[in-house]
mmCIF file of C-alpha atoms in Angstrom:
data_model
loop_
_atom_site.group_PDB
_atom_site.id
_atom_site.type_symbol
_atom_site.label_atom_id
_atom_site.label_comp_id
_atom_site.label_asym_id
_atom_site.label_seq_id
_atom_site.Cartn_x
_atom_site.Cartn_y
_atom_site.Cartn_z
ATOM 1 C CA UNK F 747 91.661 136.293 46.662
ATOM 2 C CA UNK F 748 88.161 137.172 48.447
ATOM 3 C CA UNK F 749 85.569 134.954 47.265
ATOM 4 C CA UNK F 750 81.486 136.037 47.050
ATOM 5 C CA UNK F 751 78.642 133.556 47.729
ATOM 6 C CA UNK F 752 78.207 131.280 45.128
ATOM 7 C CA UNK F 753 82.037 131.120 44.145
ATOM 8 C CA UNK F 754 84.002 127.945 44.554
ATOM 9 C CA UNK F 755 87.342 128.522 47.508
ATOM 10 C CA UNK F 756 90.319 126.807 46.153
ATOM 11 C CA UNK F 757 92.834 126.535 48.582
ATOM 12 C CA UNK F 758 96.450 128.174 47.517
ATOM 13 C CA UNK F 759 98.864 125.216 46.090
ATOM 14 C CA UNK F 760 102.713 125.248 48.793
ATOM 15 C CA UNK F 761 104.978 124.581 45.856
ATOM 16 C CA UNK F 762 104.741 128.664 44.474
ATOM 17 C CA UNK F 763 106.636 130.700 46.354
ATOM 18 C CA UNK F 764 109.797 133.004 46.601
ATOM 19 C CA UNK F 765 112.203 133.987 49.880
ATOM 20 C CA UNK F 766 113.803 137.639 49.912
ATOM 21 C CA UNK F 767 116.650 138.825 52.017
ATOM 22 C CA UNK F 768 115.968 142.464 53.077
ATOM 23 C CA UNK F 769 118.614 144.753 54.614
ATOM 24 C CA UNK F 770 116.534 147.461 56.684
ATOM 25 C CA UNK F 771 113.391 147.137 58.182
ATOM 26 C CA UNK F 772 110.063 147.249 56.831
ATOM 27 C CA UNK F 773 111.212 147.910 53.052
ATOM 28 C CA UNK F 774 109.486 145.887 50.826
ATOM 29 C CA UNK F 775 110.935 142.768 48.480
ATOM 30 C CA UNK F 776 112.024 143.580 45.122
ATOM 31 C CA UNK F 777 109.774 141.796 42.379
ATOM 32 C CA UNK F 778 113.365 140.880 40.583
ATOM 33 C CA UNK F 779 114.077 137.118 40.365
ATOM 34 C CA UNK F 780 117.714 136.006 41.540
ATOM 35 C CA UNK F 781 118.627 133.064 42.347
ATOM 36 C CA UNK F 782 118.661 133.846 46.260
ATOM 37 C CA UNK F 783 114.132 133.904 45.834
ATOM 38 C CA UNK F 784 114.631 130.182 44.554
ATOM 39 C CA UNK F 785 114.282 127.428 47.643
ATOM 40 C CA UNK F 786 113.074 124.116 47.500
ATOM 41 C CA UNK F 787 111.660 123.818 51.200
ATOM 42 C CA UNK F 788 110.646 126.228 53.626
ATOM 43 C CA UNK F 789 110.003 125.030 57.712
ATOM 44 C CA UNK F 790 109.426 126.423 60.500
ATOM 45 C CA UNK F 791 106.295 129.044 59.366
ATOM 46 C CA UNK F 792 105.308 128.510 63.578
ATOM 47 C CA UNK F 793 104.111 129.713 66.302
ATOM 48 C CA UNK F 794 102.490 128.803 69.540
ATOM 49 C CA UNK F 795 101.625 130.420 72.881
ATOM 50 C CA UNK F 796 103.141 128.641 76.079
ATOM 51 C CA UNK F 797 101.468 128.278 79.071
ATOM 52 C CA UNK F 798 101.768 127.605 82.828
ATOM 53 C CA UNK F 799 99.475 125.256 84.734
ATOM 54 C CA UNK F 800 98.534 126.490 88.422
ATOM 55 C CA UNK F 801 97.070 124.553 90.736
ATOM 56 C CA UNK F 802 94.059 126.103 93.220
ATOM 57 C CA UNK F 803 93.622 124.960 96.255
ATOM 58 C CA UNK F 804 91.276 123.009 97.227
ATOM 59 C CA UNK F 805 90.112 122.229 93.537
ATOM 60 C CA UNK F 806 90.829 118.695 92.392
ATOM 61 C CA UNK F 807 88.954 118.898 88.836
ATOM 62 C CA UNK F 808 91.165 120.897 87.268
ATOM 63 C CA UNK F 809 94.445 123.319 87.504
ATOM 64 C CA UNK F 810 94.192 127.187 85.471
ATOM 65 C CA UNK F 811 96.175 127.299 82.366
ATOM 66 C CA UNK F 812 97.685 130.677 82.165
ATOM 67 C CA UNK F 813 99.477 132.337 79.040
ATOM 68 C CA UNK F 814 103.366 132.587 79.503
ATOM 69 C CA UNK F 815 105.294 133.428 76.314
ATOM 70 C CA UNK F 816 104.906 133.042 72.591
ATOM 71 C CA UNK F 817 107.450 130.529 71.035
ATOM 72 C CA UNK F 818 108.462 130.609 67.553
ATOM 73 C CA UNK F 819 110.496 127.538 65.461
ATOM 74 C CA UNK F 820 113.350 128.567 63.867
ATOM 75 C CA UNK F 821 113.239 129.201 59.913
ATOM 76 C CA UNK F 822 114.472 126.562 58.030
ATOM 77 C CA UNK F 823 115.304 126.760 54.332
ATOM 78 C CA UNK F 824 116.808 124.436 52.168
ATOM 79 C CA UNK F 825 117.477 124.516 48.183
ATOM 80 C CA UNK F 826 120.330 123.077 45.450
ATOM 81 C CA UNK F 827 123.477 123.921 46.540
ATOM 82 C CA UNK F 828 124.509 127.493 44.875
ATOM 83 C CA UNK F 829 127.685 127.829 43.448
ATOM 84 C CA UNK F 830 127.583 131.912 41.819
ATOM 85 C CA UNK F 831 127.072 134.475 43.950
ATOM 86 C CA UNK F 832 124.220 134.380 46.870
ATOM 87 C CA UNK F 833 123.278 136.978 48.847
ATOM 88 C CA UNK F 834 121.912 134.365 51.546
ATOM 89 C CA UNK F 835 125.156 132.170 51.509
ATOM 90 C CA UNK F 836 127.305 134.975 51.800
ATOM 91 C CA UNK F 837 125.513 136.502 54.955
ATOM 92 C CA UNK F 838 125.553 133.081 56.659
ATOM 93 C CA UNK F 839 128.986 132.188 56.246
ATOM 94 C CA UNK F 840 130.300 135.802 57.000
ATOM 95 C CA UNK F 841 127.874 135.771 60.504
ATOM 96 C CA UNK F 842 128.848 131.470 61.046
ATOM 97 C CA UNK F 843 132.237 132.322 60.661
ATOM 98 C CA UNK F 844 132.682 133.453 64.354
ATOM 99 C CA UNK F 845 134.511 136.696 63.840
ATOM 100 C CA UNK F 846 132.782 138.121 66.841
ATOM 101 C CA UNK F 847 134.483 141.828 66.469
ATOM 102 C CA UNK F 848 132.047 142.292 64.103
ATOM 103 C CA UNK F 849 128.549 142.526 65.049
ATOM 104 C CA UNK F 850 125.950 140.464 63.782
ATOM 105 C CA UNK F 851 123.044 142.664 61.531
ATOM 106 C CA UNK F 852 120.211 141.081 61.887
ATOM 107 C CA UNK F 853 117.970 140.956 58.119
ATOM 108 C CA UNK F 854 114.584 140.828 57.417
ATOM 109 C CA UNK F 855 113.516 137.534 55.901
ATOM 110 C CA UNK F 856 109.905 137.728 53.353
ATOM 111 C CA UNK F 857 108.293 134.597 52.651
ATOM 112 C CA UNK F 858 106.059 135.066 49.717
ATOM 113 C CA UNK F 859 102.938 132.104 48.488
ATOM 114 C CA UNK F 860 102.156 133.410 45.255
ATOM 115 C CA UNK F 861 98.805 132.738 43.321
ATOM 116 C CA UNK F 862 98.396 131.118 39.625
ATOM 117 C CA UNK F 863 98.983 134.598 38.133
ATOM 118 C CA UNK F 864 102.286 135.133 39.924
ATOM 119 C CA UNK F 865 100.787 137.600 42.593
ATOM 120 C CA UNK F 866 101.649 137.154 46.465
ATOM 121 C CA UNK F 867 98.445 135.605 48.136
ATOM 122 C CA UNK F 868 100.402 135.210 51.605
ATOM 123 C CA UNK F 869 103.191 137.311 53.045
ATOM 124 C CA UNK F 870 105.698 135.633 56.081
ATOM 125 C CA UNK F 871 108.000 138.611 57.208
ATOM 126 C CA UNK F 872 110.272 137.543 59.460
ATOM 127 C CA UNK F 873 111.893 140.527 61.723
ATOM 128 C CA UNK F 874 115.205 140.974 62.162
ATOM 129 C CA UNK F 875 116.537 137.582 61.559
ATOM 130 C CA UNK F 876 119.802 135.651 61.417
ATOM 131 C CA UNK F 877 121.535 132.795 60.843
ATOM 132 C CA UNK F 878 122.538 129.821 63.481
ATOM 133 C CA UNK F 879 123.218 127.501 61.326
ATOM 134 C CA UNK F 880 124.498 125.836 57.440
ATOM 135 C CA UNK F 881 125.120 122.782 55.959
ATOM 136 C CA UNK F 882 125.360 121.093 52.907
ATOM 137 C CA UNK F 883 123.937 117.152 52.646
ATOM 138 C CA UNK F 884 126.353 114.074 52.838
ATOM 139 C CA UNK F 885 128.324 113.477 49.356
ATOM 140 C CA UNK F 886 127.457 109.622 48.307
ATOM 141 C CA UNK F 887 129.267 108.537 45.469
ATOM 142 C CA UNK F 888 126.253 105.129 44.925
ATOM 143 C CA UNK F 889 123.847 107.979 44.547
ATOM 144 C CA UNK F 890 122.275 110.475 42.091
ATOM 145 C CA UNK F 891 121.182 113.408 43.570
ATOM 146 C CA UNK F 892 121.865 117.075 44.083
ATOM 147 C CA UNK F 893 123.651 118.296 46.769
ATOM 148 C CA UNK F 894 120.565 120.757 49.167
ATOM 149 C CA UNK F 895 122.358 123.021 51.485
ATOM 150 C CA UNK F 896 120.309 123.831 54.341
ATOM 151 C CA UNK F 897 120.197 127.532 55.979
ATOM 152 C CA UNK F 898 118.373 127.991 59.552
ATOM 153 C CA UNK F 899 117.816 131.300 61.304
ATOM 154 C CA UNK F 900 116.613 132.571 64.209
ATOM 155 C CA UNK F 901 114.211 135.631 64.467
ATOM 156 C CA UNK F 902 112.201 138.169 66.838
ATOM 157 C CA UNK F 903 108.921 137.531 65.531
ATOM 158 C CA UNK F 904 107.476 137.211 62.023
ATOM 159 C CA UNK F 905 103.588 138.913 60.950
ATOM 160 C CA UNK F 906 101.938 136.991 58.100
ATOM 161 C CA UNK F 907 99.546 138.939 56.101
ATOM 162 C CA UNK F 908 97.348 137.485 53.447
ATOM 163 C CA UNK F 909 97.301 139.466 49.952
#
């Protein structure tokens, strides 16, 4: 939301947004709710440029800092165990499985901040992406909570794009 001069900036609240799993490349999310675009955490929205320190001779004060790579955290997403059918559980366990005569299809991951109307305000698309790892939390008998699997998945790159 662009602001003009005069206008107070609010900055957007983290607790409103919505994950989609996309099959093919650059189609966009549906705007259908399923119980796949509900998630209770979302990590790893990352990325940082490595560099390589190289010393000159001769010059004490300093070495050069020189851009190597860029390095991206893997995408972690958790939410209440889901018992019906989920697109994202199903993926992950048939890739985790380890049936390696099938390849793995990589998926394209949206991340979606939405605004107090219900409109995206920031867009995390995460390119051909897929799962390393699953697990559900510890079952504790002397406690009362839910049960929060946990999805991570490895990616090429992701673009964010504000709305």
């Amino acid at each position: 939301m662009a602001t003009t001069a005069g206008e107070n900036y609010y900055p957007p609240v983290g607790f409103y947004f919505k994950v989609d799993l996309v099959e093919s490349a650059g189609s966009p999310p549906s705007s259908k709710a399923t119980i796949d675009n509900s998630f209770q955490e979302v990590s790893g929205l990352s990325v940082e440029f490595e560099s390589e320190s190289v010393a000159e001779g001769g010059e004490n004060r300093f070495s050069h800092r020189l851009p190597k790579k860029t390095k991206y955290a893997n995408l972690v997403l958790k939410r209440g165990l889901v018992l019906k059918n989920s697109q994202f559980s199903k993926w992950c366990n048939d890739v985790l499985a380890g049936n390696l005569s099938k390849p793995i299809v990589p998926k394209d991951i949206f991340v979606t901040l939405m605004n107090e109307t219900g409109s995206p305000s920031m867009v995390w698309h995460f390119v051909n992406a897929w799962p390393v790892k699953m697990n559900s939390s510890d079952l504790q008998a002397m406690e009362n909570k839910i049960v929060v699997e946990t999805m991570e998945f490895v990616f090429q790159y992701f673009e964010q794009k504000a709305s």
